[in-house]
mmCIF file of C-alpha atoms in Angstrom:
data_model
loop_
_atom_site.group_PDB
_atom_site.id
_atom_site.type_symbol
_atom_site.label_atom_id
_atom_site.label_comp_id
_atom_site.label_asym_id
_atom_site.label_seq_id
_atom_site.Cartn_x
_atom_site.Cartn_y
_atom_site.Cartn_z
ATOM 1 C CA MET E 1 0.000 0.000 0.000
ATOM 2 C CA ALA E 2 1.380 3.385 -0.980
ATOM 3 C CA ALA E 3 1.830 5.874 1.849
ATOM 4 C CA SER E 4 -0.862 8.519 1.849
ATOM 5 C CA VAL E 5 -2.855 11.074 3.799
ATOM 6 C CA LEU E 6 -5.732 9.179 5.391
ATOM 7 C CA SER E 7 -7.258 12.233 7.058
ATOM 8 C CA LEU E 8 -6.528 15.975 6.947
ATOM 9 C CA ASN E 9 -7.496 17.632 10.226
ATOM 10 C CA ILE E 10 -7.851 21.159 11.586
ATOM 11 C CA GLY E 11 -8.958 22.507 14.960
ATOM 12 C CA ALA E 12 -11.335 25.237 16.086
ATOM 13 C CA ALA E 13 -10.960 27.228 19.299
ATOM 14 C CA GLU E 14 -12.419 25.523 22.363
ATOM 15 C CA PRO E 15 -11.900 25.887 26.128
ATOM 16 C CA ASN E 16 -8.680 24.306 27.343
ATOM 17 C CA ALA E 17 -9.228 21.871 30.217
ATOM 18 C CA ALA E 18 -5.532 22.120 31.090
ATOM 19 C CA LYS E 19 -5.924 25.847 31.895
ATOM 20 C CA SER E 20 -2.364 26.514 30.679
ATOM 21 C CA VAL E 21 -3.921 28.784 28.059
ATOM 22 C CA ALA E 22 -7.587 29.740 27.774
ATOM 23 C CA SER E 23 -8.286 28.140 24.396
ATOM 24 C CA THR E 24 -6.901 25.233 22.408
ATOM 25 C CA GLY E 25 -7.282 23.818 18.926
ATOM 26 C CA ILE E 26 -6.108 20.300 19.799
ATOM 27 C CA GLY E 27 -9.565 18.895 19.053
ATOM 28 C CA LYS E 28 -9.118 18.360 15.318
ATOM 29 C CA HIS E 29 -11.851 17.476 12.803
ATOM 30 C CA PRO E 30 -11.427 16.209 9.231
ATOM 31 C CA VAL E 31 -11.722 18.519 6.236
ATOM 32 C CA ALA E 32 -11.822 17.881 2.495
ATOM 33 C CA SER E 33 -8.803 20.072 1.717
ATOM 34 C CA ALA E 34 -6.546 22.727 3.212
ATOM 35 C CA VAL E 35 -3.713 24.977 2.138
ATOM 36 C CA LEU E 36 -0.372 24.385 3.813
ATOM 37 C CA ARG E 37 2.047 27.300 4.112
ATOM 38 C CA ALA E 38 5.005 28.419 6.191
ATOM 39 C CA PRO E 39 3.525 30.274 9.180
ATOM 40 C CA GLY E 40 6.592 32.315 10.129
ATOM 41 C CA PRO E 41 8.302 32.437 13.532
ATOM 42 C CA LYS E 42 6.819 30.840 16.638
ATOM 43 C CA HIS E 43 6.465 34.235 18.297
ATOM 44 C CA GLY E 44 4.561 36.687 16.098
ATOM 45 C CA GLY E 45 3.807 34.402 13.159
ATOM 46 C CA LEU E 46 0.574 32.820 11.975
ATOM 47 C CA GLY E 47 0.821 29.852 14.338
ATOM 48 C CA SER E 48 -0.216 26.741 12.437
ATOM 49 C CA GLY E 49 1.019 25.949 8.947
ATOM 50 C CA VAL E 50 -2.445 24.694 7.986
ATOM 51 C CA GLU E 51 -4.880 27.426 7.003
ATOM 52 C CA GLY E 52 -7.964 27.386 9.197
ATOM 53 C CA ASP E 53 -6.260 25.482 12.024
ATOM 54 C CA PHE E 54 -6.539 27.277 15.384
ATOM 55 C CA LEU E 55 -3.487 27.292 17.644
ATOM 56 C CA GLY E 56 -4.007 28.517 21.201
ATOM 57 C CA ASP E 57 -0.529 28.339 22.757
ATOM 58 C CA ARG E 58 1.751 30.152 20.333
ATOM 59 C CA ALA E 59 4.450 30.510 22.964
ATOM 60 C CA HIS E 60 5.186 26.784 22.866
ATOM 61 C CA HIS E 61 3.651 25.487 19.634
ATOM 62 C CA GLY E 62 3.545 26.382 15.956
ATOM 63 C CA GLY E 63 5.931 28.415 13.869
ATOM 64 C CA ASP E 64 7.976 27.274 10.916
ATOM 65 C CA GLN E 65 9.562 24.276 12.693
ATOM 66 C CA GLN E 66 6.202 23.018 13.998
ATOM 67 C CA ALA E 67 4.005 24.059 11.104
ATOM 68 C CA VAL E 68 2.321 20.683 10.571
ATOM 69 C CA TYR E 69 1.969 17.658 12.854
ATOM 70 C CA ALA E 70 1.748 14.133 11.400
ATOM 71 C CA PHE E 71 0.851 10.922 13.201
ATOM 72 C CA ALA E 72 0.398 7.462 11.734
ATOM 73 C CA ARG E 73 -2.976 5.692 11.806
ATOM 74 C CA GLU E 74 -1.064 2.531 12.645
ATOM 75 C CA GLU E 75 0.234 4.174 15.835
ATOM 76 C CA LEU E 76 -3.266 5.359 16.745
ATOM 77 C CA ASP E 77 -4.434 1.758 16.360
ATOM 78 C CA ALA E 78 -1.631 0.552 18.634
ATOM 79 C CA TRP E 79 -2.650 3.110 21.261
ATOM 80 C CA ALA E 80 -6.303 2.139 20.902
ATOM 81 C CA GLU E 81 -5.337 -1.430 21.750
ATOM 82 C CA ARG E 82 -3.236 -0.356 24.731
ATOM 83 C CA LEU E 83 -5.959 1.917 26.095
ATOM 84 C CA GLY E 84 -8.945 -0.276 25.258
ATOM 85 C CA ARG E 85 -10.801 2.542 23.524
ATOM 86 C CA SER E 86 -11.345 3.740 19.987
ATOM 87 C CA LEU E 87 -9.284 6.682 18.758
ATOM 88 C CA ARG E 88 -10.557 8.636 15.791
ATOM 89 C CA ASN E 89 -8.374 10.363 13.224
ATOM 90 C CA GLY E 90 -7.126 13.658 14.659
ATOM 91 C CA MET E 91 -7.429 12.441 18.262
ATOM 92 C CA PHE E 92 -3.797 13.225 19.025
ATOM 93 C CA GLY E 93 -4.163 16.702 17.541
ATOM 94 C CA GLU E 94 -2.451 15.725 14.305
ATOM 95 C CA ASN E 95 -3.035 17.648 11.082
ATOM 96 C CA LEU E 96 -2.088 14.673 8.924
ATOM 97 C CA THR E 97 -3.234 11.198 9.864
ATOM 98 C CA THR E 98 -1.115 9.037 7.595
ATOM 99 C CA GLN E 99 -1.392 5.436 6.472
ATOM 100 C CA GLY E 100 1.277 3.153 5.066
ATOM 101 C CA LEU E 101 4.075 5.440 6.297
ATOM 102 C CA ASP E 102 6.324 4.781 9.282
ATOM 103 C CA VAL E 103 6.289 8.387 10.416
ATOM 104 C CA ASP E 104 8.574 7.696 13.365
ATOM 105 C CA ALA E 105 11.266 6.247 11.118
ATOM 106 C CA GLY E 106 11.673 9.736 9.701
ATOM 107 C CA LEU E 107 15.077 11.368 9.995
ATOM 108 C CA LEU E 108 15.427 15.008 10.949
ATOM 109 C CA GLY E 109 15.833 16.876 7.678
ATOM 110 C CA GLU E 110 14.083 14.213 5.605
ATOM 111 C CA ARG E 111 11.670 15.621 3.013
ATOM 112 C CA TRP E 112 8.272 14.298 1.989
ATOM 113 C CA ALA E 113 6.309 15.211 -1.108
ATOM 114 C CA VAL E 114 2.580 15.253 -0.364
ATOM 115 C CA GLY E 115 0.267 15.203 -3.361
ATOM 116 C CA ALA E 116 1.183 17.217 -6.428
ATOM 117 C CA GLU E 117 2.314 20.465 -4.781
ATOM 118 C CA VAL E 118 3.513 20.245 -1.200
ATOM 119 C CA VAL E 119 6.949 19.396 0.186
ATOM 120 C CA LEU E 120 7.395 19.018 3.949
ATOM 121 C CA GLU E 121 10.538 18.562 6.034
ATOM 122 C CA VAL E 122 10.820 16.524 9.235
ATOM 123 C CA CYS E 123 11.910 18.911 11.988
ATOM 124 C CA GLY E 124 11.495 17.113 15.305
ATOM 125 C CA PRO E 125 9.425 15.012 17.696
ATOM 126 C CA ARG E 126 6.307 16.036 19.548
ATOM 127 C CA ILE E 127 6.898 16.770 23.254
ATOM 128 C CA PRO E 128 3.726 15.873 25.214
ATOM 129 C CA CYS E 129 2.196 18.821 27.062
ATOM 130 C CA ALA E 130 -0.510 19.497 29.653
ATOM 131 C CA THR E 131 -3.111 20.159 26.955
ATOM 132 C CA PHE E 132 -2.434 16.747 25.389
ATOM 133 C CA ARG E 133 -2.679 15.117 28.826
ATOM 134 C CA ALA E 134 -6.005 16.803 29.527
ATOM 135 C CA ARG E 135 -7.389 15.822 26.133
ATOM 136 C CA MET E 136 -6.563 12.150 26.601
ATOM 137 C CA GLY E 137 -7.805 11.962 30.185
ATOM 138 C CA GLU E 138 -5.641 8.921 30.911
ATOM 139 C CA LYS E 139 -3.785 8.510 34.202
ATOM 140 C CA GLY E 140 -0.041 8.919 33.717
ATOM 141 C CA TRP E 141 -0.545 9.857 30.080
ATOM 142 C CA VAL E 142 2.614 11.921 29.583
ATOM 143 C CA ARG E 143 4.748 9.193 31.166
ATOM 144 C CA ARG E 144 3.145 6.442 29.053
ATOM 145 C CA PHE E 145 3.483 8.401 25.817
ATOM 146 C CA THR E 146 7.101 9.187 26.629
ATOM 147 C CA GLU E 147 7.939 5.565 27.430
ATOM 148 C CA VAL E 148 6.630 4.387 24.050
ATOM 149 C CA GLY E 149 8.629 7.169 22.395
ATOM 150 C CA ARG E 150 6.846 7.141 19.023
ATOM 151 C CA THR E 151 5.735 10.742 18.957
ATOM 152 C CA GLY E 152 4.887 11.474 15.346
ATOM 153 C CA ALA E 153 6.582 14.272 13.438
ATOM 154 C CA TYR E 154 6.574 18.031 13.451
ATOM 155 C CA LEU E 155 7.124 19.268 9.911
ATOM 156 C CA SER E 156 8.054 22.522 8.219
ATOM 157 C CA VAL E 157 6.512 23.596 4.916
ATOM 158 C CA VAL E 158 9.226 23.795 2.256
ATOM 159 C CA THR E 159 6.796 24.212 -0.641
ATOM 160 C CA GLY E 160 3.224 25.178 0.096
ATOM 161 C CA GLY E 161 0.022 24.175 -1.618
ATOM 162 C CA THR E 162 -3.226 22.300 -1.198
ATOM 163 C CA VAL E 163 -3.436 18.889 0.474
ATOM 164 C CA ARG E 164 -6.360 16.471 0.380
ATOM 165 C CA PRO E 165 -7.134 13.073 1.923
ATOM 166 C CA GLY E 166 -5.847 10.371 -0.384
ATOM 167 C CA ASP E 167 -2.791 12.349 -1.471
ATOM 168 C CA GLU E 168 0.263 10.148 -1.826
ATOM 169 C CA ILE E 169 3.244 10.758 0.481
ATOM 170 C CA ARG E 170 6.708 10.089 -0.938
ATOM 171 C CA VAL E 171 10.100 10.436 0.741
ATOM 172 C CA VAL E 172 12.029 12.542 -1.764
ATOM 173 C CA SER E 173 15.284 13.203 0.094
ATOM 174 C CA THR E 174 17.112 11.964 3.174
ATOM 175 C CA PRO E 175 19.941 13.590 5.139
ATOM 176 C CA ASP E 176 23.434 12.141 5.588
ATOM 177 C CA HIS E 177 22.962 11.362 9.289
ATOM 178 C CA ASP E 178 20.925 8.776 11.221
ATOM 179 C CA ILE E 179 19.120 11.000 13.739
ATOM 180 C CA SER E 180 15.567 9.646 13.849
ATOM 181 C CA LEU E 181 12.562 11.136 15.584
ATOM 182 C CA PRO E 182 12.686 8.661 18.514
ATOM 183 C CA TYR E 183 16.403 9.340 18.964
ATOM 184 C CA ALA E 184 15.814 13.097 18.999
ATOM 185 C CA PHE E 185 13.006 12.540 21.508
ATOM 186 C CA ARG E 186 15.512 10.806 23.792
ATOM 187 C CA ALA E 187 17.713 13.891 23.530
ATOM 188 C CA PHE E 188 14.864 16.104 24.706
ATOM 189 C CA ASN E 189 14.187 13.781 27.615
ATOM 190 C CA GLY E 190 17.542 13.906 29.351
ATOM 191 C CA ASP E 191 19.807 11.593 27.344
ATOM 192 C CA LEU E 192 22.930 13.776 27.240
ATOM 193 C CA ASP E 193 24.810 11.536 24.810
ATOM 194 C CA ALA E 194 21.865 11.648 22.409
ATOM 195 C CA ALA E 195 21.624 15.421 22.808
ATOM 196 C CA GLU E 196 25.283 15.879 21.909
ATOM 197 C CA ARG E 197 24.892 13.645 18.827
ATOM 198 C CA VAL E 198 21.813 15.551 17.687
ATOM 199 C CA LEU E 199 23.623 18.864 18.034
ATOM 200 C CA ALA E 200 26.735 17.525 16.292
ATOM 201 C CA ALA E 201 24.576 16.435 13.343
ATOM 202 C CA ASP E 202 23.343 20.027 13.020
ATOM 203 C CA CYS E 203 19.843 18.780 12.227
ATOM 204 C CA LEU E 204 17.815 21.015 14.539
ATOM 205 C CA ALA E 205 16.981 24.673 13.987
ATOM 206 C CA GLY E 206 15.385 27.524 15.868
ATOM 207 C CA PRO E 207 14.282 27.487 19.524
ATOM 208 C CA ASP E 208 14.530 23.690 19.849
ATOM 209 C CA ALA E 209 18.215 23.736 18.965
ATOM 210 C CA ASP E 210 18.831 26.639 21.343
ATOM 211 C CA TRP E 211 17.016 24.825 24.166
ATOM 212 C CA LEU E 212 18.958 21.612 23.653
ATOM 213 C CA ARG E 213 22.274 23.429 23.369
ATOM 214 C CA ASP E 214 21.581 25.253 26.639
ATOM 215 C CA ARG E 215 20.640 22.018 28.384
ATOM 216 C CA VAL E 216 23.841 20.303 27.289
ATOM 217 C CA ALA E 217 25.936 23.294 28.392
ATOM 218 C CA ARG E 218 24.351 23.338 31.854
ATOM 219 C CA ARG E 219 24.964 19.635 32.413
ATOM 220 C CA ARG E 220 28.660 19.659 31.517
#
């Protein structure tokens, strides 16, 4: 089966049960099409890279390096089995629910062509937050998600355009390092050796790279 977009999802503003910010757009719903574009910097930009997608916490989410969030349907199914409950497309707040693609095998800097127009670049793993925890309503959710370590991918928009469900996803270029999303996630969760390798590969950009560099410096 060719890799493709199973569901394209956007969120509307709704009250945030986590109270970290007043409103959230984590509750995504499927749409027939949407334009993807680079939203600009995390602070002062458009927020989400998907037009029509509400983003409540622009201090910690969104911007060019977190423009689009992808999560595999196969991973949602695995979580549904673990939790003993059904999980619909968009449940994890993902913009792209994929099928036939091992999202978490993605390397930082890898590029995907989506449909006829769009090119996306893998930028980093998703770090679970209080809003995600509140949405799931599962005891110890952040710990459980972290232990599994298959976070999905934050993506930047290299070439914008319209995306629709059913669009094929193709890996069109790969970097010359082996830093995968799960490995980068380890770096963000206290593995100093992993953090140093990620920084040495020069595969992170923006605030995430600055944060990781500062963390490594403080622990030396």
